[in-house]
């Protein structure tokens, strides 16, 4: 049986009272909306009041101030909030005052959704408002909203509890309208990227989420089972190998906003389900990709902020191209004073020990270097910086460097101390690729749970011939964190993953 608070019981009783009066608390009829709150507030004036003489507006009640035979209230729609003025004799023109005295004053609550009709006017205090001539109940709210105190448009005790914010995002967005602005900017970010790619001739595609082999990244996958085929399947950890197949097939620039899944830890920059943009371009290399990435992110920053200078906590990030470029070996030397470029696995383990970096037996040379960079260097790169020219052991899908033996043509873009993008001159030699996959299998046998599987069909595709190709993956959630000044990945995901909530013996 559902446990109800006193307020929830009272609201259910009000719902029954409405029904007794013949008022459906959840009517099926469409309600025509002619104006938004922002449109009225931004455009109404005494000179053009005839354009606002017949307003039909719908929104959620956020406050009511009863003044006896008249009331002021505040309604909130998707665009913002606007004041309404409700006068008893205007909505009850006859002798029967039930609609105002009972329905409006006693049976409505904060959180209810209503539709109003009326006209625009400006109050004595100078606030643009709607003078209501009639109203309709569109949805009765049975659960009270958390109370947020406000003065002069500022919230003073907005709910900040993560448990509430992330689990009840729907309520969070009602009482903290700025949260909706974050997600509107997220959509603007994605649309700007999509527009940039489309304008340059790229083709948006879809690739499988369920995969028989989880390839394209070093990560632990989620495993499921296909009953009809009686085979294990994996939720994709990356879409890279499928997009490269399309390059083999003759497309020259493809991209996908991919929902990926990795069965790994959760923190302020990691969620097991996340969005990444990957795109691949034939006949290009990682130098071209760096230039393109700079231009793309500069355009996105301007679209969201009208400037390339973007606030991030107490810092300002500068997205004006060009970005700094430094090799991973030089980065390690810069921040540790140690040259690891010629070190073998044993020497790297000793270096990790000296630097107090934990290692495991399953970590090969690539993972050791990655750990050193991650622990000692990554946090220092606040402004957008390309870390380039990685060791071959770290990059099993990347082409060997054209002039530097033992390295590959790869970069990672660091911003505010975190990786935002990873890009390669893609490996298109099927013999070399097979050998790299076989090295990954050896790492898997040593206990590396993130080592890559051998994808024989992908190798077969490469054997048909893939043109020289540049490819990149950009973490959309992390990029959105940066460009909306949010401290946690959970703040830019509508519904971040959380532990099941126990309510009355049930998990939800």
Tab-separated table of C-alpha atoms in Angstrom:
chain	number	residue	atom	x	y	z
A	1	UNK	CA	0.000	0.000	0.000
A	2	UNK	CA	1.338	3.444	-0.919
A	3	UNK	CA	2.405	5.560	2.054
A	4	UNK	CA	1.120	9.125	1.775
A	5	UNK	CA	2.120	12.246	3.630
A	6	UNK	CA	-0.513	14.548	5.101
A	7	UNK	CA	-0.104	16.957	2.187
A	8	UNK	CA	-0.506	14.149	-0.342
A	9	UNK	CA	-3.686	12.979	1.367
A	10	UNK	CA	-5.106	16.528	1.339
A	11	UNK	CA	-4.352	16.922	-2.366
A	12	UNK	CA	-6.117	13.675	-3.167
A	13	UNK	CA	-9.143	14.878	-1.223
A	14	UNK	CA	-9.103	18.097	-3.277
A	15	UNK	CA	-8.998	16.004	-6.428
A	16	UNK	CA	-12.175	14.239	-5.268
A	17	UNK	CA	-13.833	17.569	-4.469
A	18	UNK	CA	-13.097	18.795	-7.989
A	19	UNK	CA	-14.707	15.680	-9.436
A	20	UNK	CA	-17.773	16.198	-7.254
A	21	UNK	CA	-18.082	19.686	-8.750
A	22	UNK	CA	-18.011	18.124	-12.202
A	23	UNK	CA	-14.462	19.306	-12.951
A	24	UNK	CA	-12.129	16.758	-14.523
A	25	UNK	CA	-8.671	17.238	-12.912
A	26	UNK	CA	-7.062	15.676	-16.010
A	27	UNK	CA	-9.161	16.733	-19.034
A	28	UNK	CA	-8.550	15.216	-22.442
A	29	UNK	CA	-9.245	18.374	-24.437
A	30	UNK	CA	-6.367	20.225	-26.062
A	31	UNK	CA	-5.722	23.671	-24.623
A	32	UNK	CA	-4.695	26.249	-27.246
A	33	UNK	CA	-1.590	28.218	-26.237
A	34	UNK	CA	-0.999	31.504	-28.047
A	35	UNK	CA	1.805	33.092	-26.040
A	36	UNK	CA	4.779	32.158	-23.845
A	37	UNK	CA	5.807	33.884	-20.642
A	38	UNK	CA	8.974	35.287	-22.173
A	39	UNK	CA	7.197	36.513	-25.300
A	40	UNK	CA	4.658	38.452	-23.248
A	41	UNK	CA	7.196	39.950	-20.840
A	42	UNK	CA	9.654	40.908	-23.578
A	43	UNK	CA	7.180	42.354	-26.060
A	44	UNK	CA	4.161	43.771	-24.218
A	45	UNK	CA	3.854	47.546	-23.948
A	46	UNK	CA	1.110	50.119	-23.584
A	47	UNK	CA	1.546	50.972	-27.254
A	48	UNK	CA	0.956	47.442	-28.553
A	49	UNK	CA	-1.497	46.141	-25.965
A	50	UNK	CA	-3.956	45.291	-28.724
A	51	UNK	CA	-1.594	42.452	-29.740
A	52	UNK	CA	-2.039	40.973	-26.259
A	53	UNK	CA	-5.779	41.477	-25.893
A	54	UNK	CA	-6.570	37.780	-26.325
A	55	UNK	CA	-3.958	35.694	-24.517
A	56	UNK	CA	-4.292	31.941	-24.025
A	57	UNK	CA	-1.528	30.697	-21.721
A	58	UNK	CA	-0.783	27.457	-19.872
A	59	UNK	CA	1.658	26.811	-17.067
A	60	UNK	CA	2.342	25.454	-13.609
A	61	UNK	CA	1.300	27.413	-10.506
A	62	UNK	CA	4.467	28.456	-8.643
A	63	UNK	CA	2.916	30.831	-6.119
A	64	UNK	CA	-0.447	32.324	-5.106
A	65	UNK	CA	-1.032	35.511	-3.094
A	66	UNK	CA	-4.632	35.728	-1.898
A	67	UNK	CA	-6.028	39.253	-1.483
A	68	UNK	CA	-9.660	38.365	-0.763
A	69	UNK	CA	-11.753	39.095	-3.840
A	70	UNK	CA	-8.659	39.074	-6.016
A	71	UNK	CA	-5.396	37.151	-6.131
A	72	UNK	CA	-1.999	37.317	-7.726
A	73	UNK	CA	-0.217	34.184	-8.854
A	74	UNK	CA	2.833	33.120	-10.803
A	75	UNK	CA	2.672	30.599	-13.643
A	76	UNK	CA	5.697	28.885	-15.164
A	77	UNK	CA	5.891	27.523	-18.695
A	78	UNK	CA	8.897	26.200	-20.628
A	79	UNK	CA	10.171	29.720	-21.310
A	80	UNK	CA	9.946	31.203	-17.815
A	81	UNK	CA	7.515	32.714	-15.330
A	82	UNK	CA	4.822	35.398	-15.522
A	83	UNK	CA	2.473	36.956	-13.005
A	84	UNK	CA	-1.276	36.538	-13.327
A	85	UNK	CA	-4.057	38.571	-11.746
A	86	UNK	CA	-7.321	36.784	-10.925
A	87	UNK	CA	-10.340	38.842	-9.856
A	88	UNK	CA	-13.397	37.055	-8.530
A	89	UNK	CA	-16.005	39.012	-10.457
A	90	UNK	CA	-14.088	38.696	-13.725
A	91	UNK	CA	-14.077	34.897	-13.712
A	92	UNK	CA	-17.475	34.559	-11.993
A	93	UNK	CA	-19.670	37.034	-13.838
A	94	UNK	CA	-22.934	35.651	-12.408
A	95	UNK	CA	-24.222	35.076	-8.900
A	96	UNK	CA	-22.387	31.745	-8.507
A	97	UNK	CA	-18.876	32.469	-7.175
A	98	UNK	CA	-17.912	28.796	-6.689
A	99	UNK	CA	-15.210	28.865	-9.340
A	100	UNK	CA	-13.304	31.540	-7.431
A	101	UNK	CA	-14.317	31.018	-3.787
A	102	UNK	CA	-13.977	27.227	-3.815
A	103	UNK	CA	-12.009	26.053	-6.844
A	104	UNK	CA	-9.459	28.854	-7.094
A	105	UNK	CA	-9.009	29.632	-3.402
A	106	UNK	CA	-9.389	26.173	-1.843
A	107	UNK	CA	-8.853	23.392	-4.374
A	108	UNK	CA	-5.813	24.640	-6.304
A	109	UNK	CA	-2.254	24.112	-5.086
A	110	UNK	CA	1.249	25.123	-6.025
A	111	UNK	CA	2.344	22.679	-8.700
A	112	UNK	CA	-1.055	22.410	-10.419
A	113	UNK	CA	-1.048	23.023	-14.161
A	114	UNK	CA	-3.743	25.388	-15.395
A	115	UNK	CA	-4.701	27.185	-18.566
A	116	UNK	CA	-5.741	30.825	-18.426
A	117	UNK	CA	-7.288	33.246	-20.898
A	118	UNK	CA	-7.131	36.989	-20.557
A	119	UNK	CA	-5.196	40.064	-21.634
A	120	UNK	CA	-1.870	41.707	-20.919
A	121	UNK	CA	-1.416	44.652	-18.600
A	122	UNK	CA	1.205	46.307	-16.427
A	123	UNK	CA	0.645	46.496	-12.664
A	124	UNK	CA	1.161	49.610	-10.548
A	125	UNK	CA	4.569	48.234	-9.585
A	126	UNK	CA	5.516	47.972	-13.268
A	127	UNK	CA	5.292	44.195	-13.701
A	128	UNK	CA	3.951	42.816	-16.974
A	129	UNK	CA	1.134	40.403	-16.111
A	130	UNK	CA	-1.915	38.563	-17.446
A	131	UNK	CA	-5.344	39.744	-16.311
A	132	UNK	CA	-7.261	36.448	-16.215
A	133	UNK	CA	-10.819	36.291	-17.510
A	134	UNK	CA	-11.170	32.505	-17.319
A	135	UNK	CA	-9.099	29.509	-16.260
A	136	UNK	CA	-9.156	25.716	-16.638
A	137	UNK	CA	-7.515	23.011	-14.564
A	138	UNK	CA	-5.295	20.918	-16.842
A	139	UNK	CA	-3.501	18.674	-14.345
A	140	UNK	CA	-3.865	18.364	-10.570
A	141	UNK	CA	-0.528	17.923	-8.768
A	142	UNK	CA	-0.766	15.256	-6.064
A	143	UNK	CA	2.778	15.650	-4.704
A	144	UNK	CA	3.959	18.960	-3.204
A	145	UNK	CA	7.037	20.568	-4.705
A	146	UNK	CA	10.000	21.341	-2.438
A	147	UNK	CA	9.747	24.954	-1.306
A	148	UNK	CA	12.299	27.348	-2.782
A	149	UNK	CA	12.435	30.832	-1.282
A	150	UNK	CA	12.979	33.632	-3.749
A	151	UNK	CA	13.478	37.380	-3.657
A	152	UNK	CA	14.027	39.717	-6.580
A	153	UNK	CA	14.232	36.778	-8.947
A	154	UNK	CA	17.013	35.007	-6.998
A	155	UNK	CA	16.706	31.587	-5.330
A	156	UNK	CA	18.095	31.403	-1.798
A	157	UNK	CA	17.538	27.775	-0.822
A	158	UNK	CA	17.222	25.931	-4.125
A	159	UNK	CA	17.377	22.180	-3.632
A	160	UNK	CA	20.966	21.006	-4.131
A	161	UNK	CA	20.771	17.495	-2.672
A	162	UNK	CA	22.199	15.196	-5.392
A	163	UNK	CA	19.948	12.339	-4.330
A	164	UNK	CA	16.909	14.497	-5.104
A	165	UNK	CA	18.351	16.331	-8.123
A	166	UNK	CA	19.448	13.260	-10.054
A	167	UNK	CA	16.750	10.804	-9.006
A	168	UNK	CA	13.829	13.216	-9.424
A	169	UNK	CA	15.138	15.269	-12.329
A	170	UNK	CA	11.574	16.136	-13.349
A	171	UNK	CA	10.979	17.923	-10.035
A	172	UNK	CA	14.457	19.447	-10.067
A	173	UNK	CA	13.718	21.109	-13.408
A	174	UNK	CA	10.431	22.528	-12.122
A	175	UNK	CA	11.894	24.280	-9.099
A	176	UNK	CA	15.335	25.077	-10.591
A	177	UNK	CA	14.590	26.487	-14.059
A	178	UNK	CA	18.306	27.080	-14.716
A	179	UNK	CA	18.703	23.299	-14.922
A	180	UNK	CA	16.543	23.313	-18.052
A	181	UNK	CA	18.855	25.965	-19.476
A	182	UNK	CA	21.811	23.601	-19.059
A	183	UNK	CA	20.055	20.940	-21.095
A	184	UNK	CA	18.923	23.438	-23.711
A	185	UNK	CA	22.583	24.389	-24.132
A	186	UNK	CA	23.495	20.720	-24.414
A	187	UNK	CA	21.111	20.413	-27.357
A	188	UNK	CA	22.516	23.619	-28.864
A	189	UNK	CA	26.021	22.170	-28.526
A	190	UNK	CA	25.055	18.970	-30.338
A	191	UNK	CA	23.155	20.854	-33.039
A	192	UNK	CA	26.115	23.170	-33.609
A	193	UNK	CA	28.454	20.211	-34.053
A	194	UNK	CA	25.966	18.491	-36.337
A	195	UNK	CA	25.628	21.651	-38.413
A	196	UNK	CA	29.410	22.033	-38.688
A	197	UNK	CA	29.827	18.443	-39.873
A	198	UNK	CA	26.905	18.579	-42.280
A	199	UNK	CA	28.165	21.833	-43.804
A	200	UNK	CA	31.508	20.140	-44.468
A	201	UNK	CA	29.886	17.219	-46.272
A	202	UNK	CA	29.808	14.603	-43.517
A	203	UNK	CA	27.105	11.901	-43.445
A	204	UNK	CA	25.364	11.047	-40.164
A	205	UNK	CA	24.925	7.281	-39.703
A	206	UNK	CA	23.756	4.685	-37.162
A	207	UNK	CA	25.726	1.614	-36.099
A	208	UNK	CA	24.771	-1.346	-33.853
A	209	UNK	CA	24.429	-0.966	-30.092
A	210	UNK	CA	24.340	-4.744	-29.601
A	211	UNK	CA	27.624	-6.205	-30.782
A	212	UNK	CA	29.015	-9.720	-30.880
A	213	UNK	CA	32.503	-8.346	-30.217
A	214	UNK	CA	33.008	-5.205	-28.087
A	215	UNK	CA	35.644	-3.348	-30.091
A	216	UNK	CA	37.020	0.101	-30.724
A	217	UNK	CA	38.195	0.926	-27.200
A	218	UNK	CA	39.936	-0.487	-24.150
A	219	UNK	CA	37.071	-0.880	-21.677
A	220	UNK	CA	35.092	-3.469	-19.754
A	221	UNK	CA	31.757	-4.180	-21.514
A	222	UNK	CA	28.259	-4.967	-20.314
A	223	UNK	CA	27.225	-8.476	-21.364
A	224	UNK	CA	23.712	-9.620	-22.276
A	225	UNK	CA	22.207	-12.651	-24.020
A	226	UNK	CA	20.209	-12.995	-27.240
A	227	UNK	CA	17.642	-15.727	-26.621
A	228	UNK	CA	16.669	-16.468	-30.232
A	229	UNK	CA	20.269	-16.808	-31.427
A	230	UNK	CA	21.440	-18.231	-28.078
A	231	UNK	CA	24.591	-16.122	-28.118
A	232	UNK	CA	26.173	-13.579	-25.779
A	233	UNK	CA	26.063	-9.968	-26.949
A	234	UNK	CA	27.747	-6.852	-25.655
A	235	UNK	CA	26.503	-3.289	-25.327
A	236	UNK	CA	28.878	-1.251	-27.433
A	237	UNK	CA	31.842	0.380	-25.778
A	238	UNK	CA	32.618	2.275	-29.004
A	239	UNK	CA	31.387	2.509	-32.588
A	240	UNK	CA	34.821	2.978	-34.156
A	241	UNK	CA	35.191	-0.325	-35.964
A	242	UNK	CA	31.758	-0.065	-37.603
A	243	UNK	CA	32.393	3.485	-38.808
A	244	UNK	CA	35.703	2.355	-40.322
A	245	UNK	CA	33.833	-0.402	-42.147
A	246	UNK	CA	31.777	2.363	-43.761
A	247	UNK	CA	34.976	4.101	-44.888
A	248	UNK	CA	36.038	0.791	-46.464
A	249	UNK	CA	32.634	0.688	-48.158
A	250	UNK	CA	33.217	3.983	-49.924
A	251	UNK	CA	31.902	6.773	-47.701
A	252	UNK	CA	34.529	9.462	-47.198
A	253	UNK	CA	33.242	11.264	-44.075
A	254	UNK	CA	30.867	9.625	-41.597
A	255	UNK	CA	29.863	10.546	-38.057
A	256	UNK	CA	27.624	9.287	-35.284
A	257	UNK	CA	26.471	10.592	-31.921
A	258	UNK	CA	26.799	7.258	-30.185
A	259	UNK	CA	25.335	6.114	-26.885
A	260	UNK	CA	28.057	3.897	-25.407
A	261	UNK	CA	28.202	1.682	-22.317
A	262	UNK	CA	31.183	0.769	-20.173
A	263	UNK	CA	30.950	-1.429	-17.111
A	264	UNK	CA	33.351	0.624	-15.038
A	265	UNK	CA	33.487	3.008	-12.104
A	266	UNK	CA	31.327	6.065	-11.567
A	267	UNK	CA	32.558	9.480	-10.513
A	268	UNK	CA	32.043	13.111	-11.446
A	269	UNK	CA	33.395	12.555	-14.979
A	270	UNK	CA	32.240	8.957	-15.587
A	271	UNK	CA	28.782	7.448	-16.077
A	272	UNK	CA	28.313	3.866	-17.328
A	273	UNK	CA	26.060	5.168	-20.126
A	274	UNK	CA	27.421	8.156	-22.014
A	275	UNK	CA	27.371	9.967	-25.352
A	276	UNK	CA	30.334	10.272	-27.670
A	277	UNK	CA	30.726	11.771	-31.119
A	278	UNK	CA	32.966	9.841	-33.489
A	279	UNK	CA	33.781	10.831	-37.039
A	280	UNK	CA	36.122	9.420	-39.671
A	281	UNK	CA	37.416	11.143	-42.781
A	282	UNK	CA	39.194	9.446	-45.682
A	283	UNK	CA	42.474	10.810	-47.045
A	284	UNK	CA	43.183	12.891	-43.904
A	285	UNK	CA	45.632	12.527	-40.995
A	286	UNK	CA	45.866	13.547	-37.349
A	287	UNK	CA	47.374	16.943	-38.194
A	288	UNK	CA	44.279	17.772	-40.261
A	289	UNK	CA	42.131	16.420	-37.431
A	290	UNK	CA	43.773	18.722	-34.882
A	291	UNK	CA	43.074	21.749	-37.066
A	292	UNK	CA	39.459	20.646	-37.647
A	293	UNK	CA	38.888	19.977	-33.936
A	294	UNK	CA	40.167	23.439	-32.998
A	295	UNK	CA	37.852	25.084	-35.486
A	296	UNK	CA	34.878	22.970	-34.423
A	297	UNK	CA	35.248	23.697	-30.695
A	298	UNK	CA	35.859	27.375	-31.316
A	299	UNK	CA	32.578	27.513	-33.237
A	300	UNK	CA	30.721	25.639	-30.487
A	301	UNK	CA	32.037	27.974	-27.771
A	302	UNK	CA	30.900	31.023	-29.732
A	303	UNK	CA	27.473	29.463	-30.381
A	304	UNK	CA	26.882	28.923	-26.654
A	305	UNK	CA	28.618	31.990	-25.209
A	306	UNK	CA	29.149	34.483	-28.059
A	307	UNK	CA	32.855	34.356	-27.178
A	308	UNK	CA	35.726	31.868	-27.128
A	309	UNK	CA	36.387	32.643	-23.439
A	310	UNK	CA	34.305	30.233	-21.371
A	311	UNK	CA	34.013	30.215	-17.536
A	312	UNK	CA	34.757	26.910	-15.788
A	313	UNK	CA	34.576	27.206	-12.014
A	314	UNK	CA	37.167	29.791	-10.989
A	315	UNK	CA	38.950	29.537	-14.354
A	316	UNK	CA	38.371	30.882	-17.846
A	317	UNK	CA	39.002	28.469	-20.723
A	318	UNK	CA	40.197	29.909	-24.004
A	319	UNK	CA	38.829	28.092	-27.054
A	320	UNK	CA	40.425	30.368	-29.613
A	321	UNK	CA	42.461	28.299	-32.089
A	322	UNK	CA	45.242	27.232	-32.274
A	323	UNK	CA	45.610	25.017	-29.180
A	324	UNK	CA	48.922	24.075	-27.567
A	325	UNK	CA	50.536	20.790	-28.744
A	326	UNK	CA	53.011	18.667	-26.743
A	327	UNK	CA	54.130	15.020	-26.969
A	328	UNK	CA	53.197	12.648	-24.155
A	329	UNK	CA	56.856	11.948	-23.405
A	330	UNK	CA	57.595	15.678	-23.147
A	331	UNK	CA	54.526	16.113	-20.939
A	332	UNK	CA	55.759	13.427	-18.532
A	333	UNK	CA	59.259	14.936	-18.499
A	334	UNK	CA	57.826	18.413	-17.919
A	335	UNK	CA	55.838	17.374	-14.851
A	336	UNK	CA	58.022	14.614	-13.336
A	337	UNK	CA	61.512	15.464	-14.561
A	338	UNK	CA	61.827	11.873	-15.826
A	339	UNK	CA	62.489	10.845	-19.426
A	340	UNK	CA	60.524	7.618	-19.984
A	341	UNK	CA	60.860	7.537	-23.776
A	342	UNK	CA	63.417	4.695	-23.832
A	343	UNK	CA	62.153	2.740	-20.814
A	344	UNK	CA	61.042	-0.891	-21.078
A	345	UNK	CA	58.234	-2.372	-18.967
A	346	UNK	CA	60.494	-3.167	-15.996
A	347	UNK	CA	61.936	0.332	-15.894
A	348	UNK	CA	58.464	1.830	-16.137
A	349	UNK	CA	57.326	-0.285	-13.176
A	350	UNK	CA	60.257	1.009	-11.165
A	351	UNK	CA	59.361	4.569	-12.188
A	352	UNK	CA	55.729	4.039	-11.108
A	353	UNK	CA	56.986	2.776	-7.759
A	354	UNK	CA	59.182	5.865	-7.304
A	355	UNK	CA	56.220	8.088	-8.196
A	356	UNK	CA	53.921	6.156	-5.811
A	357	UNK	CA	51.646	5.019	-8.646
A	358	UNK	CA	49.882	1.686	-8.119
A	359	UNK	CA	50.350	-1.013	-10.764
A	360	UNK	CA	49.041	-4.520	-11.399
A	361	UNK	CA	50.726	-7.515	-13.076
A	362	UNK	CA	48.321	-7.256	-16.029
A	363	UNK	CA	49.530	-3.769	-16.977
A	364	UNK	CA	51.777	-3.692	-20.032
A	365	UNK	CA	54.067	-0.876	-21.150
A	366	UNK	CA	51.183	1.169	-22.594
A	367	UNK	CA	49.063	1.014	-19.450
A	368	UNK	CA	52.047	1.967	-17.286
A	369	UNK	CA	52.761	5.069	-19.370
A	370	UNK	CA	49.066	5.934	-19.339
A	371	UNK	CA	49.040	5.693	-15.532
A	372	UNK	CA	52.058	7.964	-15.184
A	373	UNK	CA	50.519	10.575	-17.461
A	374	UNK	CA	47.123	10.291	-15.787
A	375	UNK	CA	48.470	10.615	-12.254
A	376	UNK	CA	51.190	13.219	-12.756
A	377	UNK	CA	50.408	15.252	-15.865
A	378	UNK	CA	46.745	15.309	-16.917
A	379	UNK	CA	45.557	17.650	-14.169
A	380	UNK	CA	47.996	20.366	-15.247
A	381	UNK	CA	46.485	20.887	-18.710
A	382	UNK	CA	43.726	23.398	-18.033
A	383	UNK	CA	43.672	25.283	-21.334
A	384	UNK	CA	42.863	23.183	-24.430
A	385	UNK	CA	46.003	21.188	-25.212
A	386	UNK	CA	46.717	18.403	-27.698
A	387	UNK	CA	48.848	15.641	-26.164
A	388	UNK	CA	50.408	13.992	-29.226
A	389	UNK	CA	52.622	11.105	-30.410
A	390	UNK	CA	51.804	8.215	-28.102
A	391	UNK	CA	53.776	4.940	-27.731
A	392	UNK	CA	52.567	2.189	-30.050
A	393	UNK	CA	51.691	-0.030	-27.059
A	394	UNK	CA	49.010	2.461	-25.955
A	395	UNK	CA	47.227	2.617	-29.287
A	396	UNK	CA	46.334	-0.684	-30.985
A	397	UNK	CA	44.159	0.996	-33.654
A	398	UNK	CA	46.545	3.790	-34.630
A	399	UNK	CA	48.951	4.158	-37.542
A	400	UNK	CA	52.673	4.102	-36.718
A	401	UNK	CA	54.311	7.511	-36.764
A	402	UNK	CA	55.713	8.475	-40.133
A	403	UNK	CA	59.025	9.722	-38.677
A	404	UNK	CA	59.296	8.649	-35.016
A	405	UNK	CA	59.923	4.905	-34.451
A	406	UNK	CA	57.951	3.339	-31.594
A	407	UNK	CA	55.273	6.045	-31.663
A	408	UNK	CA	51.893	6.392	-33.326
A	409	UNK	CA	50.058	9.350	-34.843
A	410	UNK	CA	47.589	9.992	-32.073
A	411	UNK	CA	46.435	12.909	-29.961
A	412	UNK	CA	44.252	13.379	-26.929
A	413	UNK	CA	42.678	16.756	-26.243
A	414	UNK	CA	42.953	17.805	-22.606
A	415	UNK	CA	40.815	20.606	-21.214
A	416	UNK	CA	40.491	21.570	-17.554
A	417	UNK	CA	42.573	18.563	-16.558
A	418	UNK	CA	40.453	15.939	-18.327
A	419	UNK	CA	40.504	14.089	-21.636
A	420	UNK	CA	37.819	15.430	-23.958
A	421	UNK	CA	38.803	13.841	-27.272
A	422	UNK	CA	40.960	11.026	-28.652
A	423	UNK	CA	42.061	10.919	-32.301
A	424	UNK	CA	44.304	8.979	-34.663
A	425	UNK	CA	45.728	8.668	-38.075
A	426	UNK	CA	43.851	5.377	-38.349
A	427	UNK	CA	45.707	2.107	-38.810
A	428	UNK	CA	44.745	0.696	-42.208
A	429	UNK	CA	47.404	-2.019	-42.578
A	430	UNK	CA	45.521	-5.292	-41.987
A	431	UNK	CA	48.698	-7.264	-41.197
A	432	UNK	CA	49.869	-4.729	-38.620
A	433	UNK	CA	46.331	-4.521	-37.192
A	434	UNK	CA	46.155	-8.295	-36.730
A	435	UNK	CA	49.473	-8.260	-34.862
A	436	UNK	CA	48.257	-5.440	-32.618
A	437	UNK	CA	45.070	-7.363	-31.811
A	438	UNK	CA	47.141	-10.448	-30.967
A	439	UNK	CA	49.196	-8.364	-28.539
A	440	UNK	CA	45.920	-7.306	-26.906
A	441	UNK	CA	44.941	-10.956	-26.489
A	442	UNK	CA	48.214	-11.564	-24.632
A	443	UNK	CA	47.376	-8.688	-22.297
A	444	UNK	CA	43.902	-10.166	-21.766
A	445	UNK	CA	45.520	-13.481	-20.819
A	446	UNK	CA	47.619	-11.599	-18.246
A	447	UNK	CA	44.438	-10.325	-16.640
A	448	UNK	CA	43.828	-6.993	-18.371
A	449	UNK	CA	40.009	-6.828	-18.413
A	450	UNK	CA	40.054	-3.796	-20.736
A	451	UNK	CA	42.214	-5.345	-23.458
A	452	UNK	CA	40.607	-5.540	-26.912
A	453	UNK	CA	39.097	-8.612	-28.524
A	454	UNK	CA	40.140	-9.689	-32.008
A	455	UNK	CA	37.453	-8.605	-34.467
A	456	UNK	CA	38.011	-10.943	-37.427
A	457	UNK	CA	35.301	-9.330	-39.548
A	458	UNK	CA	36.927	-5.928	-39.097
A	459	UNK	CA	40.260	-7.423	-40.171
A	460	UNK	CA	38.528	-8.881	-43.226
A	461	UNK	CA	37.148	-5.415	-44.043
A	462	UNK	CA	40.637	-3.906	-43.819
A	463	UNK	CA	41.930	-6.557	-46.197
A	464	UNK	CA	39.654	-5.123	-48.897
A	465	UNK	CA	41.536	-1.863	-48.395
A	466	UNK	CA	40.739	1.206	-46.263
A	467	UNK	CA	42.036	4.566	-47.511
A	468	UNK	CA	44.259	6.661	-45.240
A	469	UNK	CA	41.815	7.965	-42.638
A	470	UNK	CA	41.697	10.348	-39.694
A	471	UNK	CA	39.276	9.576	-36.871
A	472	UNK	CA	38.238	11.133	-33.572
A	473	UNK	CA	36.028	10.490	-30.571
A	474	UNK	CA	34.779	13.486	-28.558
A	475	UNK	CA	33.120	12.985	-25.166
A	476	UNK	CA	29.912	14.989	-25.495
A	477	UNK	CA	29.022	14.805	-21.799
A	478	UNK	CA	32.424	16.085	-20.667
A	479	UNK	CA	32.425	18.775	-23.327
A	480	UNK	CA	28.976	19.823	-22.164
A	481	UNK	CA	30.242	20.011	-18.564
A	482	UNK	CA	32.958	22.411	-19.671
A	483	UNK	CA	30.745	24.608	-21.823
A	484	UNK	CA	27.899	24.870	-19.296
A	485	UNK	CA	30.190	25.248	-16.254
A	486	UNK	CA	28.885	22.161	-14.465
A	487	UNK	CA	31.066	20.314	-11.921
A	488	UNK	CA	29.732	16.799	-12.501
A	489	UNK	CA	28.718	14.628	-15.443
A	490	UNK	CA	25.472	13.927	-13.567
A	491	UNK	CA	24.561	17.601	-14.023
A	492	UNK	CA	24.508	17.270	-17.827
A	493	UNK	CA	22.646	13.938	-17.996
A	494	UNK	CA	18.884	14.032	-17.630
A	495	UNK	CA	18.831	10.702	-15.807
A	496	UNK	CA	22.272	9.631	-14.550
A	497	UNK	CA	22.738	6.086	-13.294
A	498	UNK	CA	22.024	5.642	-9.566
A	499	UNK	CA	21.646	2.821	-7.104
A	500	UNK	CA	18.070	1.459	-6.954
A	501	UNK	CA	15.846	3.380	-4.561
A	502	UNK	CA	13.881	1.372	-2.028
A	503	UNK	CA	10.310	2.566	-1.522
A	504	UNK	CA	7.861	0.527	0.544
A	505	UNK	CA	9.759	-2.686	-0.090
A	506	UNK	CA	10.190	-2.094	-3.835
A	507	UNK	CA	13.277	-1.089	-5.759
A	508	UNK	CA	12.819	1.602	-8.426
